[in-house]
mmCIF file of C-alpha atoms and ligand atoms in Angstrom:
data_model
loop_
_atom_site.group_PDB
_atom_site.id
_atom_site.type_symbol
_atom_site.label_atom_id
_atom_site.label_comp_id
_atom_site.label_asym_id
_atom_site.label_seq_id
_atom_site.Cartn_x
_atom_site.Cartn_y
_atom_site.Cartn_z
ATOM 1 C CA UNK A 1 0.096 -0.052 0.134
ATOM 2 C CA UNK A 2 1.738 3.601 -0.764
ATOM 3 C CA UNK A 3 1.500 5.516 2.054
ATOM 4 C CA UNK A 4 3.078 8.654 3.129
ATOM 5 C CA UNK A 5 5.633 9.684 6.226
ATOM 6 C CA UNK A 6 7.462 12.318 7.285
ATOM 7 C CA UNK A 7 11.190 12.027 7.852
ATOM 8 C CA UNK A 8 13.824 14.673 9.532
ATOM 9 C CA UNK A 9 17.592 15.104 9.043
ATOM 10 C CA UNK A 10 18.397 16.169 11.913
ATOM 11 C CA UNK A 11 21.153 19.052 13.072
ATOM 12 C CA UNK A 12 24.022 16.407 13.456
ATOM 13 C CA UNK A 13 23.321 14.857 10.401
ATOM 14 C CA UNK A 14 23.339 18.176 8.527
ATOM 15 C CA UNK A 15 26.403 19.386 9.915
ATOM 16 C CA UNK A 16 28.459 16.143 9.137
ATOM 17 C CA UNK A 17 27.490 16.616 5.742
ATOM 18 C CA UNK A 18 25.286 13.291 5.668
ATOM 19 C CA UNK A 19 22.093 15.014 3.372
ATOM 20 C CA UNK A 20 23.188 13.311 0.380
ATOM 21 C CA UNK A 21 23.964 9.953 1.649
ATOM 22 C CA UNK A 22 20.998 10.061 3.729
ATOM 23 C CA UNK A 23 18.692 11.321 0.978
ATOM 24 C CA UNK A 24 20.269 8.454 -1.536
ATOM 25 C CA UNK A 25 19.297 5.362 1.036
ATOM 26 C CA UNK A 26 15.433 6.989 0.631
ATOM 27 C CA UNK A 27 15.898 6.779 -3.013
ATOM 28 C CA UNK A 28 17.729 3.361 -3.521
ATOM 29 C CA UNK A 29 14.478 2.285 -0.753
ATOM 30 C CA UNK A 30 11.491 3.420 -3.457
ATOM 31 C CA UNK A 31 11.196 6.053 -0.967
ATOM 32 C CA UNK A 32 10.452 8.821 -3.060
ATOM 33 C CA UNK A 33 10.790 12.606 -1.656
ATOM 34 C CA UNK A 34 7.419 13.998 -2.395
ATOM 35 C CA UNK A 35 8.398 17.116 -0.436
ATOM 36 C CA UNK A 36 11.708 18.909 1.299
ATOM 37 C CA UNK A 37 11.603 21.944 3.620
ATOM 38 C CA UNK A 38 14.913 22.958 4.973
ATOM 39 C CA UNK A 39 15.146 24.968 8.096
ATOM 40 C CA UNK A 40 16.092 25.928 11.931
ATOM 41 C CA UNK A 41 13.649 24.905 14.071
ATOM 42 C CA UNK A 42 12.896 27.137 16.876
ATOM 43 C CA UNK A 43 12.558 26.246 20.446
ATOM 44 C CA UNK A 44 8.568 26.304 20.006
ATOM 45 C CA UNK A 45 8.823 24.617 16.718
ATOM 46 C CA UNK A 46 10.480 21.896 18.276
ATOM 47 C CA UNK A 47 8.294 21.190 21.540
ATOM 48 C CA UNK A 48 5.243 21.681 19.403
ATOM 49 C CA UNK A 49 6.435 18.901 17.415
ATOM 50 C CA UNK A 50 7.829 16.566 20.079
ATOM 51 C CA UNK A 51 4.930 17.322 22.374
ATOM 52 C CA UNK A 52 3.997 13.773 22.961
ATOM 53 C CA UNK A 53 7.484 13.464 24.910
ATOM 54 C CA UNK A 54 6.611 16.557 27.086
ATOM 55 C CA UNK A 55 6.785 14.541 30.258
ATOM 56 C CA UNK A 56 9.883 12.671 29.755
ATOM 57 C CA UNK A 57 13.533 13.790 31.329
ATOM 58 C CA UNK A 58 15.269 14.478 27.886
ATOM 59 C CA UNK A 59 12.548 16.895 26.214
ATOM 60 C CA UNK A 60 14.063 19.914 26.850
ATOM 61 C CA UNK A 61 17.536 19.086 25.636
ATOM 62 C CA UNK A 62 15.972 17.247 22.581
ATOM 63 C CA UNK A 63 14.486 20.517 21.782
ATOM 64 C CA UNK A 64 17.754 22.582 22.260
ATOM 65 C CA UNK A 65 19.330 19.799 20.278
ATOM 66 C CA UNK A 66 16.585 20.256 17.316
ATOM 67 C CA UNK A 67 16.593 23.709 17.630
ATOM 68 C CA UNK A 68 20.573 23.585 17.647
ATOM 69 C CA UNK A 69 20.954 23.992 13.680
ATOM 70 C CA UNK A 70 19.430 23.412 10.151
ATOM 71 C CA UNK A 71 17.661 20.110 9.081
ATOM 72 C CA UNK A 72 15.895 18.628 6.167
ATOM 73 C CA UNK A 73 12.015 17.690 6.893
ATOM 74 C CA UNK A 74 11.117 15.733 4.168
ATOM 75 C CA UNK A 75 7.667 14.056 3.309
ATOM 76 C CA UNK A 76 8.443 10.295 1.536
ATOM 77 C CA UNK A 77 6.456 8.388 -0.370
ATOM 78 C CA UNK A 78 6.260 4.617 -1.149
ATOM 79 C CA UNK A 79 5.074 1.083 -0.423
ATOM 80 C CA UNK A 80 4.533 0.662 3.341
ATOM 81 C CA UNK A 81 6.912 3.699 3.765
ATOM 82 C CA UNK A 82 6.223 4.056 7.655
ATOM 83 C CA UNK A 83 7.380 0.834 8.485
ATOM 84 C CA UNK A 84 10.230 0.770 5.510
ATOM 85 C CA UNK A 85 12.066 4.355 6.618
ATOM 86 C CA UNK A 86 11.883 2.961 10.235
ATOM 87 C CA UNK A 87 14.019 -0.216 9.032
ATOM 88 C CA UNK A 88 15.898 1.931 6.920
ATOM 89 C CA UNK A 89 16.486 3.999 10.346
ATOM 90 C CA UNK A 90 17.519 1.459 12.717
ATOM 91 C CA UNK A 91 17.105 1.757 16.277
ATOM 92 C CA UNK A 92 16.608 4.973 18.427
ATOM 93 C CA UNK A 93 19.768 4.175 19.929
ATOM 94 C CA UNK A 94 22.221 3.994 17.415
ATOM 95 C CA UNK A 95 24.456 1.479 19.737
ATOM 96 C CA UNK A 96 21.546 -0.846 19.049
ATOM 97 C CA UNK A 97 21.204 -0.481 15.444
ATOM 98 C CA UNK A 98 21.325 -2.643 12.669
ATOM 99 C CA UNK A 99 24.466 -2.625 10.787
ATOM 100 C CA UNK A 100 23.480 -1.236 7.298
ATOM 101 C CA UNK A 101 20.684 1.325 9.099
ATOM 102 C CA UNK A 102 20.914 5.584 8.888
ATOM 103 C CA UNK A 103 21.180 5.758 12.483
ATOM 104 C CA UNK A 104 24.385 3.115 12.724
ATOM 105 C CA UNK A 105 26.371 5.116 9.957
ATOM 106 C CA UNK A 106 25.122 8.555 11.063
ATOM 107 C CA UNK A 107 23.881 8.513 14.665
ATOM 108 C CA UNK A 108 26.067 9.491 18.001
ATOM 109 C CA UNK A 109 23.727 8.726 20.951
ATOM 110 C CA UNK A 110 20.301 7.810 21.421
ATOM 111 C CA UNK A 111 19.657 12.133 21.670
ATOM 112 C CA UNK A 112 21.776 12.864 18.590
ATOM 113 C CA UNK A 113 20.600 9.833 16.390
ATOM 114 C CA UNK A 114 20.727 11.521 13.029
ATOM 115 C CA UNK A 115 16.981 10.780 12.030
ATOM 116 C CA UNK A 116 13.351 11.104 12.471
ATOM 117 C CA UNK A 117 10.508 8.928 11.168
ATOM 118 C CA UNK A 118 6.906 9.050 11.771
ATOM 119 C CA UNK A 119 5.950 5.409 13.905
ATOM 120 C CA UNK A 120 2.419 4.997 13.196
ATOM 121 C CA UNK A 121 -0.064 6.007 10.077
ATOM 122 C CA UNK A 122 -1.888 8.639 12.713
ATOM 123 C CA UNK A 123 1.771 10.328 14.070
ATOM 124 C CA UNK A 124 2.591 10.922 9.864
ATOM 125 C CA UNK A 125 -0.566 12.690 9.410
ATOM 126 C CA UNK A 126 -0.057 14.927 12.394
ATOM 127 C CA UNK A 127 3.781 14.945 11.103
ATOM 128 C CA UNK A 128 2.905 15.911 7.784
ATOM 129 C CA UNK A 129 0.374 18.790 8.575
ATOM 130 C CA UNK A 130 2.858 20.360 11.006
ATOM 131 C CA UNK A 131 5.135 20.900 8.396
ATOM 132 C CA UNK A 132 3.228 20.848 5.082
ATOM 133 C CA UNK A 133 -0.029 21.968 5.978
ATOM 134 C CA UNK A 134 -0.283 23.201 2.443
ATOM 135 C CA UNK A 135 0.006 19.247 1.512
ATOM 136 C CA UNK A 136 -2.786 17.190 -0.275
ATOM 137 C CA UNK A 137 -2.588 14.657 2.345
ATOM 138 C CA UNK A 138 -4.974 12.060 -0.255
ATOM 139 C CA UNK A 139 -2.233 10.145 -2.393
HETATM 140 P P1 CMP B 201 13.075 10.215 17.398
HETATM 141 O O1 CMP B 201 12.846 9.408 16.615
HETATM 142 O O2 CMP B 201 13.073 11.511 16.728
HETATM 143 O O3 CMP B 201 11.969 10.895 18.165
HETATM 144 C C1 CMP B 201 12.101 10.778 19.734
HETATM 145 C C2 CMP B 201 13.409 11.675 20.002
HETATM 146 O O4 CMP B 201 13.733 11.482 21.615
HETATM 147 C C3 CMP B 201 14.392 10.395 19.575
HETATM 148 O O5 CMP B 201 14.585 10.290 18.363
HETATM 149 C C4 CMP B 201 15.883 10.739 20.449
HETATM 150 O O6 CMP B 201 16.370 12.127 19.623
HETATM 151 C C5 CMP B 201 15.049 11.506 21.863
HETATM 152 N N1 CMP B 201 15.339 10.540 22.910
HETATM 153 C C6 CMP B 201 14.649 9.510 22.600
HETATM 154 N N2 CMP B 201 14.892 8.635 23.778
HETATM 155 C C7 CMP B 201 16.217 9.311 24.569
HETATM 156 C C8 CMP B 201 16.929 9.353 25.560
HETATM 157 N N3 CMP B 201 16.315 8.031 26.752
HETATM 158 N N4 CMP B 201 17.386 10.068 26.128
HETATM 159 C C9 CMP B 201 17.764 11.380 25.019
HETATM 160 N N5 CMP B 201 17.082 11.187 23.673
HETATM 161 C C10 CMP B 201 15.928 10.770 23.693
#
C-alpha cells in the first residue's frame, strides 16, 4: 500500500554533511521524496513537534538539540513507507541499530541520532500537516 511518512534529517547529520547520503538511501529503498524543506527549528517548533514527549526527562535537551542548527524535513512516499523508513533508520539508540542502517552510520547516541521517522499512520498524518499544512494528504 502506497503511503506517506515524515522524515527529518536532524542537525547532527546536517553538520556532518550526510544529507546526500541519507536522501540516496531513501531513494534506493523506493521512498520517493514528495516534499522537502530545509529549516532551523525554533524552540517552540521543536516543542510542538515533540509534544508527546513533554513529560520525558530528555524533552528540553531534545528540543534544544533540534533547534541547534538546520534540519531537512521530508515527506517520503512509497509502499509501506512508515515501516520501511523505520527499518532504514534502525533503532533509536545508534548503539543498538543494525549494521547498514542510517542511525548506525550517522548517529552518535540516543539523542543525537541523525534522523526521525513517523512511527504510525496517525503520527505521520500529524507530522506531515505540522510542516506541510498545504499538502494534500490524499495520495
Ligand atoms: P526521534 O525518533 O526523533 O523521537 C524522539 C527523540 O527523542 C528520539 O528520536 C531521540 O532523539 C530522543 N530520545 C529518545 N529517547 C531518549 C533518551 N532516553 N535520552 C535522550 N533522548 C532521547
